[in-house]
Amino acid sequence: MSLCICVQFQDRMIIGSDTAVTYNLVSGEKQRGSLPAQKTYLIDKWAVFLAGDRAACSAIAHEYDAEKNKSISSFKRILKKHYRLLSGTQGKADPNKLNAVMFKMDGNGRTVSHSFSPTNQFNPVTRRGVSEAVYIITGGFRLMRS
């Protein structure tokens, strides 16, 4: 389970996430990883939190960073592409495979967040923050290991 916390103030926000990784062994046993994983990225005007498969999350962050026209639509397209690769032919919506939140400050100094999940085809759920609000976001972040 990954955790991201956002605290909104009048003129700034603080965003933090954990760095722990859970490994799913072939036996079905879960094991906690000892090396930290990056889950929050600063890309252009966005703070991006990614949870799910570690390699996919890293690839998504790098692809989005390389986009010439960064937008919510281009981020959604990249997420959907990687989700399809992770899902293979099963096509079943599994929120543990991949989810994301993008944060930025709007012109009025409020937090704007866009949450993406496979349970709603990665259609962004947009929230505008208010002063001194706290947001807690959780999601799966795993590395499959044999």
Short mmCIF file of N, CA, C and O in Angstrom, two decimals:
data_model
loop_
_atom_site.label_atom_id
_atom_site.label_comp_id
_atom_site.label_asym_id
_atom_site.label_seq_id
_atom_site.Cartn_x
_atom_site.Cartn_y
_atom_site.Cartn_z
N MET A 1 0.85 -1.17 0.00
CA MET A 1 0.00 0.00 0.00
C MET A 1 0.89 1.23 0.00
O MET A 1 1.82 1.33 0.78
N SER A 2 0.61 2.14 -0.87
CA SER A 2 1.33 3.41 -0.93
C SER A 2 0.48 4.50 -0.31
O SER A 2 -0.74 4.44 -0.33
N LEU A 3 1.15 5.51 0.19
CA LEU A 3 0.45 6.59 0.87
C LEU A 3 1.00 7.93 0.40
O LEU A 3 2.21 8.12 0.31
N CYS A 4 0.10 8.84 0.08
CA CYS A 4 0.46 10.21 -0.29
C CYS A 4 -0.41 11.15 0.54
O CYS A 4 -1.61 10.94 0.67
N ILE A 5 0.22 12.15 1.12
CA ILE A 5 -0.50 13.14 1.94
C ILE A 5 -0.23 14.52 1.37
O ILE A 5 0.90 14.87 1.07
N CYS A 6 -1.30 15.29 1.20
CA CYS A 6 -1.19 16.68 0.74
C CYS A 6 -1.81 17.59 1.80
O CYS A 6 -2.94 17.37 2.22
N VAL A 7 -1.06 18.59 2.23
CA VAL A 7 -1.57 19.60 3.16
C VAL A 7 -1.61 20.93 2.42
O VAL A 7 -0.61 21.38 1.88
N GLN A 8 -2.79 21.56 2.39
CA GLN A 8 -3.01 22.81 1.66
C GLN A 8 -3.02 23.99 2.63
O GLN A 8 -3.72 23.96 3.64
N PHE A 9 -2.23 24.99 2.32
CA PHE A 9 -2.25 26.25 3.06
C PHE A 9 -2.76 27.34 2.12
O PHE A 9 -3.02 27.09 0.94
N GLN A 10 -2.88 28.55 2.62
CA GLN A 10 -3.36 29.67 1.81
C GLN A 10 -2.51 29.87 0.56
O GLN A 10 -3.03 30.07 -0.53
N ASP A 11 -1.18 29.78 0.70
CA ASP A 11 -0.30 30.13 -0.40
C ASP A 11 0.69 29.03 -0.79
O ASP A 11 1.63 29.27 -1.53
N ARG A 12 0.51 27.81 -0.30
CA ARG A 12 1.42 26.72 -0.63
C ARG A 12 0.79 25.38 -0.26
O ARG A 12 -0.22 25.33 0.42
N MET A 13 1.41 24.31 -0.73
CA MET A 13 0.98 22.98 -0.34
C MET A 13 2.21 22.13 -0.06
O MET A 13 3.29 22.39 -0.59
N ILE A 14 2.04 21.17 0.80
CA ILE A 14 3.09 20.22 1.13
C ILE A 14 2.59 18.84 0.73
O ILE A 14 1.50 18.43 1.15
N ILE A 15 3.37 18.14 -0.09
CA ILE A 15 2.99 16.82 -0.56
C ILE A 15 4.11 15.86 -0.21
O ILE A 15 5.28 16.15 -0.45
N GLY A 16 3.76 14.75 0.37
CA GLY A 16 4.76 13.73 0.69
C GLY A 16 4.19 12.35 0.47
O GLY A 16 2.98 12.14 0.52
N SER A 17 5.08 11.42 0.18
CA SER A 17 4.65 10.03 0.01
C SER A 17 5.68 9.11 0.62
O SER A 17 6.83 9.49 0.81
N ASP A 18 5.25 7.90 0.93
CA ASP A 18 6.18 6.91 1.47
C ASP A 18 7.06 6.39 0.35
O ASP A 18 6.85 6.71 -0.82
N THR A 19 8.05 5.57 0.70
CA THR A 19 8.96 5.00 -0.30
C THR A 19 9.04 3.48 -0.20
O THR A 19 9.87 2.87 -0.85
N ALA A 20 8.18 2.88 0.61
CA ALA A 20 8.23 1.42 0.80
C ALA A 20 7.62 0.69 -0.40
O ALA A 20 6.75 1.21 -1.09
N VAL A 21 8.11 -0.53 -0.63
CA VAL A 21 7.61 -1.38 -1.72
C VAL A 21 7.27 -2.75 -1.15
O VAL A 21 8.02 -3.30 -0.34
N THR A 22 6.16 -3.31 -1.59
CA THR A 22 5.78 -4.67 -1.25
C THR A 22 6.07 -5.57 -2.44
O THR A 22 5.68 -5.25 -3.56
N TYR A 23 6.76 -6.67 -2.21
CA TYR A 23 7.06 -7.63 -3.26
C TYR A 23 6.09 -8.79 -3.16
O TYR A 23 5.86 -9.32 -2.07
N ASN A 24 5.50 -9.20 -4.27
CA ASN A 24 4.67 -10.39 -4.33
C ASN A 24 5.54 -11.52 -4.86
O ASN A 24 5.94 -11.50 -6.02
N LEU A 25 5.84 -12.50 -4.01
CA LEU A 25 6.65 -13.63 -4.41
C LEU A 25 5.80 -14.64 -5.18
O LEU A 25 4.56 -14.64 -5.08
N VAL A 26 6.43 -15.51 -5.95
CA VAL A 26 5.72 -16.51 -6.73
C VAL A 26 4.87 -17.39 -5.82
O VAL A 26 3.77 -17.80 -6.17
N SER A 27 5.33 -17.63 -4.61
CA SER A 27 4.60 -18.46 -3.64
C SER A 27 3.31 -17.79 -3.16
O SER A 27 2.50 -18.42 -2.50
N GLY A 28 3.12 -16.51 -3.50
CA GLY A 28 1.96 -15.76 -3.03
C GLY A 28 2.25 -14.95 -1.78
O GLY A 28 1.46 -14.11 -1.37
N GLU A 29 3.39 -15.21 -1.17
CA GLU A 29 3.80 -14.48 0.04
C GLU A 29 4.17 -13.04 -0.33
O GLU A 29 4.70 -12.78 -1.40
N LYS A 30 3.86 -12.13 0.58
CA LYS A 30 4.24 -10.73 0.39
C LYS A 30 5.44 -10.42 1.27
O LYS A 30 5.52 -10.87 2.40
N GLN A 31 6.36 -9.65 0.71
CA GLN A 31 7.56 -9.29 1.44
C GLN A 31 7.81 -7.80 1.27
O GLN A 31 7.62 -7.24 0.20
N ARG A 32 8.25 -7.14 2.33
CA ARG A 32 8.56 -5.71 2.29
C ARG A 32 9.95 -5.51 1.73
O ARG A 32 10.89 -6.18 2.14
N GLY A 33 10.10 -4.60 0.77
CA GLY A 33 11.40 -4.32 0.18
C GLY A 33 12.26 -3.46 1.10
O GLY A 33 11.74 -2.72 1.93
N SER A 34 13.56 -3.56 0.95
CA SER A 34 14.46 -2.79 1.81
C SER A 34 14.96 -1.52 1.13
O SER A 34 15.43 -0.61 1.79
N LEU A 35 14.88 -1.45 -0.19
CA LEU A 35 15.34 -0.26 -0.91
C LEU A 35 14.15 0.66 -1.18
O LEU A 35 13.07 0.21 -1.54
N PRO A 36 14.34 1.97 -1.02
CA PRO A 36 13.23 2.91 -1.24
C PRO A 36 12.87 3.05 -2.72
O PRO A 36 13.71 2.84 -3.59
N ALA A 37 11.63 3.40 -2.98
CA ALA A 37 11.14 3.62 -4.35
C ALA A 37 10.60 5.03 -4.46
O ALA A 37 9.93 5.52 -3.54
N GLN A 38 10.87 5.68 -5.57
CA GLN A 38 10.32 7.01 -5.81
C GLN A 38 8.87 6.86 -6.26
O GLN A 38 8.57 6.10 -7.18
N LYS A 39 7.97 7.58 -5.60
CA LYS A 39 6.55 7.52 -5.95
C LYS A 39 5.98 8.88 -6.31
O LYS A 39 4.92 8.97 -6.91
N THR A 40 6.68 9.95 -5.94
CA THR A 40 6.24 11.30 -6.27
C THR A 40 7.29 11.96 -7.15
O THR A 40 8.48 11.90 -6.85
N TYR A 41 6.83 12.57 -8.23
CA TYR A 41 7.72 13.19 -9.21
C TYR A 41 7.29 14.64 -9.42
O TYR A 41 6.10 14.94 -9.42
N LEU A 42 8.24 15.54 -9.61
CA LEU A 42 7.94 16.92 -10.01
C LEU A 42 8.17 17.01 -11.50
O LEU A 42 9.29 16.88 -11.98
N ILE A 43 7.07 17.22 -12.24
CA ILE A 43 7.13 17.28 -13.70
C ILE A 43 6.43 18.55 -14.14
O ILE A 43 5.21 18.68 -13.98
N ASP A 44 7.22 19.47 -14.69
CA ASP A 44 6.68 20.75 -15.15
C ASP A 44 5.98 21.44 -13.98
O ASP A 44 6.57 21.62 -12.94
N LYS A 45 4.71 21.78 -14.10
CA LYS A 45 3.98 22.47 -13.03
C LYS A 45 3.26 21.49 -12.11
O LYS A 45 2.50 21.90 -11.23
N TRP A 46 3.47 20.21 -12.30
CA TRP A 46 2.74 19.18 -11.57
C TRP A 46 3.62 18.44 -10.57
O TRP A 46 4.77 18.15 -10.83
N ALA A 47 3.01 18.09 -9.43
CA ALA A 47 3.56 17.06 -8.54
C ALA A 47 2.72 15.83 -8.84
O ALA A 47 1.49 15.87 -8.76
N VAL A 48 3.37 14.75 -9.24
CA VAL A 48 2.67 13.55 -9.69
C VAL A 48 2.97 12.40 -8.73
O VAL A 48 4.14 12.07 -8.51
N PHE A 49 1.93 11.81 -8.16
CA PHE A 49 2.03 10.63 -7.31
C PHE A 49 1.55 9.43 -8.11
O PHE A 49 0.45 9.45 -8.67
N LEU A 50 2.38 8.39 -8.19
CA LEU A 50 2.04 7.18 -8.93
C LEU A 50 2.11 5.97 -8.02
O LEU A 50 3.05 5.83 -7.24
N ALA A 51 1.12 5.10 -8.12
CA ALA A 51 1.10 3.87 -7.33
C ALA A 51 0.70 2.71 -8.23
O ALA A 51 -0.15 2.86 -9.10
N GLY A 52 1.31 1.57 -8.02
CA GLY A 52 1.05 0.38 -8.83
C GLY A 52 2.34 -0.35 -9.07
O GLY A 52 3.21 -0.41 -8.20
N ASP A 53 2.50 -0.91 -10.25
CA ASP A 53 3.72 -1.62 -10.62
C ASP A 53 4.88 -0.63 -10.70
O ASP A 53 4.79 0.39 -11.39
N ARG A 54 5.97 -0.93 -10.03
CA ARG A 54 7.10 0.00 -9.91
C ARG A 54 7.69 0.39 -11.27
O ARG A 54 7.93 1.56 -11.54
N ALA A 55 7.94 -0.60 -12.13
CA ALA A 55 8.53 -0.31 -13.44
C ALA A 55 7.58 0.53 -14.29
O ALA A 55 8.01 1.48 -14.97
N ALA A 56 6.29 0.21 -14.25
CA ALA A 56 5.31 0.97 -15.02
C ALA A 56 5.23 2.41 -14.53
O ALA A 56 5.18 3.35 -15.33
N CYS A 57 5.23 2.60 -13.21
CA CYS A 57 5.16 3.96 -12.65
C CYS A 57 6.36 4.80 -13.07
O CYS A 57 6.21 5.97 -13.45
N SER A 58 7.54 4.21 -13.03
CA SER A 58 8.74 4.93 -13.45
C SER A 58 8.67 5.29 -14.94
O SER A 58 8.98 6.41 -15.34
N ALA A 59 8.21 4.34 -15.75
CA ALA A 59 8.10 4.59 -17.19
C ALA A 59 7.07 5.68 -17.47
O ALA A 59 7.28 6.54 -18.34
N ILE A 60 5.96 5.67 -16.75
CA ILE A 60 4.92 6.70 -16.94
C ILE A 60 5.48 8.08 -16.63
O ILE A 60 5.27 9.03 -17.38
N ALA A 61 6.19 8.20 -15.51
CA ALA A 61 6.77 9.50 -15.14
C ALA A 61 7.74 9.99 -16.20
O ALA A 61 7.71 11.17 -16.58
N HIS A 62 8.58 9.10 -16.71
CA HIS A 62 9.56 9.52 -17.73
C HIS A 62 8.89 9.87 -19.05
O HIS A 62 9.27 10.83 -19.71
N GLU A 63 7.87 9.10 -19.44
CA GLU A 63 7.15 9.41 -20.68
C GLU A 63 6.43 10.75 -20.59
O GLU A 63 6.44 11.53 -21.53
N TYR A 64 5.78 10.98 -19.45
CA TYR A 64 5.05 12.24 -19.29
C TYR A 64 6.02 13.42 -19.27
O TYR A 64 5.75 14.46 -19.86
N ASP A 65 7.16 13.24 -18.63
CA ASP A 65 8.17 14.30 -18.60
C ASP A 65 8.68 14.64 -20.01
O ASP A 65 8.98 15.78 -20.30
N ALA A 66 8.72 13.63 -20.88
CA ALA A 66 9.20 13.84 -22.25
C ALA A 66 8.13 14.43 -23.18
O ALA A 66 8.46 14.87 -24.28
N GLU A 67 6.88 14.45 -22.75
CA GLU A 67 5.79 15.01 -23.57
C GLU A 67 6.04 16.48 -23.86
O GLU A 67 6.38 17.25 -22.95
N LYS A 68 5.85 16.89 -25.11
CA LYS A 68 6.00 18.31 -25.45
C LYS A 68 4.82 19.12 -24.93
O LYS A 68 4.99 20.21 -24.42
N ASN A 69 3.61 18.58 -25.08
CA ASN A 69 2.39 19.27 -24.64
C ASN A 69 1.80 18.51 -23.45
O ASN A 69 0.94 17.66 -23.61
N LYS A 70 2.30 18.84 -22.26
CA LYS A 70 1.83 18.16 -21.05
C LYS A 70 0.42 18.63 -20.71
O LYS A 70 0.17 19.81 -20.58
N SER A 71 -0.48 17.66 -20.58
CA SER A 71 -1.87 17.97 -20.24
C SER A 71 -2.45 16.79 -19.48
O SER A 71 -1.84 15.71 -19.41
N ILE A 72 -3.62 16.99 -18.94
CA ILE A 72 -4.31 15.90 -18.27
C ILE A 72 -4.63 14.80 -19.27
O ILE A 72 -4.51 13.61 -18.97
N SER A 73 -5.00 15.17 -20.48
CA SER A 73 -5.32 14.19 -21.52
C SER A 73 -4.11 13.34 -21.90
O SER A 73 -4.22 12.12 -22.05
N SER A 74 -2.95 13.98 -22.04
CA SER A 74 -1.76 13.21 -22.41
C SER A 74 -1.33 12.29 -21.26
O SER A 74 -0.88 11.17 -21.48
N PHE A 75 -1.50 12.75 -20.02
CA PHE A 75 -1.18 11.91 -18.86
C PHE A 75 -2.11 10.70 -18.82
O PHE A 75 -1.67 9.56 -18.63
N LYS A 76 -3.40 10.92 -19.04
CA LYS A 76 -4.38 9.84 -19.07
C LYS A 76 -4.05 8.82 -20.16
O LYS A 76 -4.11 7.61 -19.93
N ARG A 77 -3.66 9.31 -21.33
CA ARG A 77 -3.30 8.41 -22.44
C ARG A 77 -2.13 7.51 -22.06
O ARG A 77 -2.15 6.30 -22.29
N ILE A 78 -1.12 8.09 -21.42
CA ILE A 78 0.06 7.32 -20.99
C ILE A 78 -0.33 6.30 -19.92
O ILE A 78 0.11 5.14 -19.96
N LEU A 79 -1.15 6.71 -18.96
CA LEU A 79 -1.61 5.78 -17.92
C LEU A 79 -2.35 4.59 -18.53
O LEU A 79 -2.09 3.43 -18.19
N LYS A 80 -3.28 4.87 -19.45
CA LYS A 80 -4.07 3.81 -20.06
C LYS A 80 -3.19 2.85 -20.85
O LYS A 80 -3.41 1.63 -20.82
N LYS A 81 -2.20 3.37 -21.54
CA LYS A 81 -1.28 2.53 -22.31
C LYS A 81 -0.57 1.55 -21.39
O LYS A 81 -0.53 0.34 -21.64
N HIS A 82 -0.03 2.05 -20.29
CA HIS A 82 0.71 1.18 -19.37
C HIS A 82 -0.21 0.23 -18.62
O HIS A 82 0.19 -0.90 -18.31
N TYR A 83 -1.42 0.65 -18.34
CA TYR A 83 -2.37 -0.25 -17.69
C TYR A 83 -2.71 -1.42 -18.60
O TYR A 83 -2.79 -2.57 -18.16
N ARG A 84 -2.90 -1.13 -19.89
CA ARG A 84 -3.17 -2.21 -20.85
C ARG A 84 -2.00 -3.19 -20.90
O ARG A 84 -2.19 -4.40 -20.94
N LEU A 85 -0.77 -2.67 -20.87
CA LEU A 85 0.41 -3.54 -20.87
C LEU A 85 0.45 -4.41 -19.62
O LEU A 85 0.81 -5.59 -19.68
N LEU A 86 0.10 -3.85 -18.46
CA LEU A 86 0.09 -4.60 -17.21
C LEU A 86 -1.03 -5.63 -17.17
O LEU A 86 -0.87 -6.72 -16.61
N SER A 87 -2.17 -5.29 -17.75
CA SER A 87 -3.35 -6.15 -17.67
C SER A 87 -3.32 -7.29 -18.66
O SER A 87 -4.00 -8.29 -18.46
N GLY A 88 -2.57 -7.14 -19.74
CA GLY A 88 -2.54 -8.17 -20.77
C GLY A 88 -3.91 -8.32 -21.39
O GLY A 88 -4.60 -7.35 -21.68
N THR A 89 -4.35 -9.54 -21.55
CA THR A 89 -5.64 -9.79 -22.19
C THR A 89 -6.79 -9.88 -21.19
O THR A 89 -7.94 -10.00 -21.58
N GLN A 90 -6.48 -9.84 -19.89
CA GLN A 90 -7.53 -10.00 -18.88
C GLN A 90 -8.52 -8.84 -18.91
O GLN A 90 -9.71 -9.05 -18.81
N GLY A 91 -8.02 -7.61 -18.99
CA GLY A 91 -8.88 -6.44 -19.11
C GLY A 91 -9.71 -6.12 -17.88
O GLY A 91 -10.55 -5.25 -17.92
N LYS A 92 -9.50 -6.82 -16.79
CA LYS A 92 -10.27 -6.58 -15.57
C LYS A 92 -9.69 -5.38 -14.83
O LYS A 92 -8.49 -5.28 -14.62
N ALA A 93 -10.55 -4.44 -14.43
CA ALA A 93 -10.10 -3.24 -13.72
C ALA A 93 -9.59 -3.63 -12.34
O ALA A 93 -10.34 -4.11 -11.50
N ASP A 94 -8.31 -3.45 -12.11
CA ASP A 94 -7.69 -3.77 -10.83
C ASP A 94 -7.02 -2.51 -10.31
O ASP A 94 -5.98 -2.10 -10.82
N PRO A 95 -7.59 -1.85 -9.30
CA PRO A 95 -7.04 -0.59 -8.81
C PRO A 95 -5.66 -0.72 -8.19
O PRO A 95 -4.96 0.26 -8.01
N ASN A 96 -5.22 -1.96 -7.87
CA ASN A 96 -3.88 -2.14 -7.32
C ASN A 96 -2.80 -2.10 -8.39
O ASN A 96 -1.63 -1.94 -8.07
N LYS A 97 -3.17 -2.27 -9.65
CA LYS A 97 -2.17 -2.30 -10.71
C LYS A 97 -1.62 -0.92 -11.03
O LYS A 97 -0.46 -0.78 -11.35
N LEU A 98 -2.48 0.11 -10.96
CA LEU A 98 -2.01 1.43 -11.34
C LEU A 98 -3.03 2.49 -10.96
O LEU A 98 -4.20 2.37 -11.28
N ASN A 99 -2.59 3.51 -10.25
CA ASN A 99 -3.40 4.71 -10.06
C ASN A 99 -2.49 5.89 -9.81
O ASN A 99 -1.31 5.72 -9.52
N ALA A 100 -3.04 7.09 -9.96
CA ALA A 100 -2.19 8.28 -9.92
C ALA A 100 -2.99 9.49 -9.47
O ALA A 100 -4.21 9.51 -9.58
N VAL A 101 -2.26 10.49 -8.98
CA VAL A 101 -2.83 11.79 -8.65
C VAL A 101 -1.86 12.85 -9.13
O VAL A 101 -0.65 12.74 -8.93
N MET A 102 -2.39 13.88 -9.79
CA MET A 102 -1.60 15.04 -10.21
C MET A 102 -2.03 16.23 -9.35
O MET A 102 -3.22 16.48 -9.19
N PHE A 103 -1.06 16.95 -8.82
CA PHE A 103 -1.33 18.14 -8.00
C PHE A 103 -0.70 19.37 -8.65
O PHE A 103 0.39 19.28 -9.22
N LYS A 104 -1.36 20.50 -8.51
CA LYS A 104 -0.77 21.78 -8.88
C LYS A 104 -1.49 22.88 -8.11
O LYS A 104 -2.53 22.64 -7.49
N MET A 105 -0.97 24.09 -8.15
CA MET A 105 -1.63 25.25 -7.57
C MET A 105 -2.31 26.01 -8.70
O MET A 105 -1.72 26.21 -9.75
N ASP A 106 -3.57 26.43 -8.47
CA ASP A 106 -4.24 27.23 -9.49
C ASP A 106 -3.87 28.71 -9.30
O ASP A 106 -3.10 29.06 -8.41
N GLY A 107 -4.42 29.57 -10.13
CA GLY A 107 -4.11 30.99 -10.07
C GLY A 107 -4.54 31.67 -8.78
O GLY A 107 -4.05 32.75 -8.45
N ASN A 108 -5.43 31.03 -8.02
CA ASN A 108 -5.89 31.58 -6.74
C ASN A 108 -5.15 30.98 -5.55
O ASN A 108 -5.54 31.19 -4.41
N GLY A 109 -4.10 30.19 -5.82
CA GLY A 109 -3.32 29.59 -4.74
C GLY A 109 -3.99 28.41 -4.07
O GLY A 109 -3.68 28.09 -2.93
N ARG A 110 -4.93 27.76 -4.76
CA ARG A 110 -5.59 26.58 -4.21
C ARG A 110 -5.04 25.32 -4.87
O ARG A 110 -4.66 25.33 -6.03
N THR A 111 -5.05 24.24 -4.11
CA THR A 111 -4.66 22.95 -4.66
C THR A 111 -5.70 22.47 -5.66
O THR A 111 -6.89 22.55 -5.41
N VAL A 112 -5.22 22.00 -6.79
CA VAL A 112 -6.08 21.31 -7.74
C VAL A 112 -5.49 19.91 -7.87
O VAL A 112 -4.30 19.76 -8.15
N SER A 113 -6.30 18.88 -7.65
CA SER A 113 -5.82 17.52 -7.83
C SER A 113 -6.71 16.79 -8.82
O SER A 113 -7.91 17.04 -8.90
N HIS A 114 -6.08 15.91 -9.57
CA HIS A 114 -6.78 15.06 -10.53
C HIS A 114 -6.40 13.62 -10.20
O HIS A 114 -5.22 13.26 -10.32
N SER A 115 -7.37 12.82 -9.75
CA SER A 115 -7.13 11.42 -9.41
C SER A 115 -7.51 10.53 -10.58
O SER A 115 -8.54 10.75 -11.22
N PHE A 116 -6.68 9.51 -10.83
CA PHE A 116 -6.90 8.58 -11.95
C PHE A 116 -6.89 7.15 -11.43
O PHE A 116 -5.99 6.77 -10.70
N SER A 117 -7.89 6.37 -11.83
CA SER A 117 -7.99 4.98 -11.39
C SER A 117 -8.56 4.13 -12.51
O SER A 117 -9.42 4.60 -13.27
N PRO A 118 -8.12 2.87 -12.61
CA PRO A 118 -8.69 2.00 -13.63
C PRO A 118 -10.16 1.66 -13.39
O PRO A 118 -10.86 1.26 -14.31
N THR A 119 -10.64 1.85 -12.17
CA THR A 119 -12.04 1.52 -11.89
C THR A 119 -13.02 2.43 -12.62
O THR A 119 -14.18 2.08 -12.78
N ASN A 120 -12.55 3.61 -13.09
CA ASN A 120 -13.42 4.48 -13.90
C ASN A 120 -12.75 4.85 -15.23
O ASN A 120 -12.90 5.95 -15.72
N GLN A 121 -11.98 3.91 -15.78
CA GLN A 121 -11.30 4.07 -17.07
C GLN A 121 -10.34 5.27 -17.08
O GLN A 121 -10.14 5.90 -18.11
N PHE A 122 -9.76 5.57 -15.94
CA PHE A 122 -8.79 6.66 -15.79
C PHE A 122 -9.36 8.03 -16.11
O PHE A 122 -8.64 8.96 -16.43
N ASN A 123 -10.68 8.17 -16.03
CA ASN A 123 -11.27 9.50 -16.16
C ASN A 123 -10.94 10.28 -14.90
O ASN A 123 -11.23 9.81 -13.79
N PRO A 124 -10.32 11.44 -15.03
CA PRO A 124 -9.87 12.16 -13.84
C PRO A 124 -11.01 12.66 -12.96
O PRO A 124 -12.03 13.13 -13.46
N VAL A 125 -10.83 12.50 -11.66
CA VAL A 125 -11.73 13.08 -10.68
C VAL A 125 -11.01 14.31 -10.14
O VAL A 125 -9.93 14.20 -9.55
N THR A 126 -11.58 15.49 -10.39
CA THR A 126 -10.91 16.74 -10.05
C THR A 126 -11.45 17.29 -8.73
O THR A 126 -12.65 17.32 -8.52
N ARG A 127 -10.51 17.71 -7.88
CA ARG A 127 -10.87 18.33 -6.60
C ARG A 127 -10.09 19.63 -6.44
O ARG A 127 -8.92 19.68 -6.74
N ARG A 128 -10.78 20.64 -5.96
CA ARG A 128 -10.12 21.91 -5.65
C ARG A 128 -10.06 22.03 -4.13
O ARG A 128 -11.06 21.89 -3.46
N GLY A 129 -8.87 22.29 -3.64
CA GLY A 129 -8.68 22.37 -2.20
C GLY A 129 -9.07 23.71 -1.63
O GLY A 129 -9.29 24.68 -2.35
N VAL A 130 -9.18 23.72 -0.33
CA VAL A 130 -9.44 24.95 0.40
C VAL A 130 -8.30 25.12 1.40
O VAL A 130 -7.54 24.21 1.66
N SER A 131 -8.17 26.30 1.96
CA SER A 131 -7.08 26.59 2.87
C SER A 131 -7.10 25.63 4.06
O SER A 131 -8.15 25.35 4.64
N GLU A 132 -5.93 25.14 4.39
CA GLU A 132 -5.68 24.29 5.56
C GLU A 132 -6.44 22.97 5.51
O GLU A 132 -6.88 22.46 6.53
N ALA A 133 -6.58 22.39 4.35
CA ALA A 133 -7.20 21.08 4.21
C ALA A 133 -6.11 20.02 4.10
O ALA A 133 -5.00 20.30 3.67
N VAL A 134 -6.41 18.82 4.50
CA VAL A 134 -5.48 17.69 4.40
C VAL A 134 -6.13 16.62 3.53
O VAL A 134 -7.27 16.26 3.73
N TYR A 135 -5.37 16.11 2.54
CA TYR A 135 -5.84 15.06 1.66
C TYR A 135 -4.94 13.86 1.85
O TYR A 135 -3.72 13.99 1.86
N ILE A 136 -5.52 12.70 2.00
CA ILE A 136 -4.75 11.46 2.12
C ILE A 136 -5.16 10.56 0.97
O ILE A 136 -6.35 10.28 0.78
N ILE A 137 -4.18 10.11 0.21
CA ILE A 137 -4.42 9.26 -0.95
C ILE A 137 -3.66 7.97 -0.75
O ILE A 137 -2.49 7.99 -0.38
N THR A 138 -4.29 6.84 -1.00
CA THR A 138 -3.60 5.56 -0.89
C THR A 138 -3.76 4.80 -2.19
O THR A 138 -4.68 5.03 -2.97
N GLY A 139 -2.86 3.88 -2.42
CA GLY A 139 -2.94 3.05 -3.62
C GLY A 139 -1.90 1.96 -3.54
O GLY A 139 -1.01 1.99 -2.70
N GLY A 140 -2.01 0.99 -4.44
CA GLY A 140 -1.05 -0.11 -4.47
C GLY A 140 0.23 0.29 -5.17
O GLY A 140 0.22 1.02 -6.14
N PHE A 141 1.36 -0.17 -4.67
CA PHE A 141 2.65 0.03 -5.33
C PHE A 141 3.45 -1.22 -5.06
O PHE A 141 3.86 -1.46 -3.94
N ARG A 142 3.61 -2.04 -6.08
CA ARG A 142 4.24 -3.34 -5.88
C ARG A 142 5.25 -3.62 -6.98
O ARG A 142 5.13 -3.15 -8.08
N LEU A 143 6.20 -4.45 -6.65
CA LEU A 143 7.16 -4.94 -7.62
C LEU A 143 7.01 -6.47 -7.64
O LEU A 143 7.14 -7.11 -6.60
N MET A 144 6.69 -7.01 -8.78
CA MET A 144 6.55 -8.46 -8.88
C MET A 144 7.94 -9.08 -8.95
O MET A 144 8.79 -8.61 -9.68
N ARG A 145 8.16 -10.10 -8.15
CA ARG A 145 9.49 -10.71 -8.10
C ARG A 145 9.33 -12.23 -7.97
O ARG A 145 8.49 -12.71 -7.24
N SER A 146 10.17 -12.95 -8.67
CA SER A 146 10.11 -14.42 -8.57
C SER A 146 11.06 -14.93 -7.53
O SER A 146 11.89 -14.25 -7.03
#
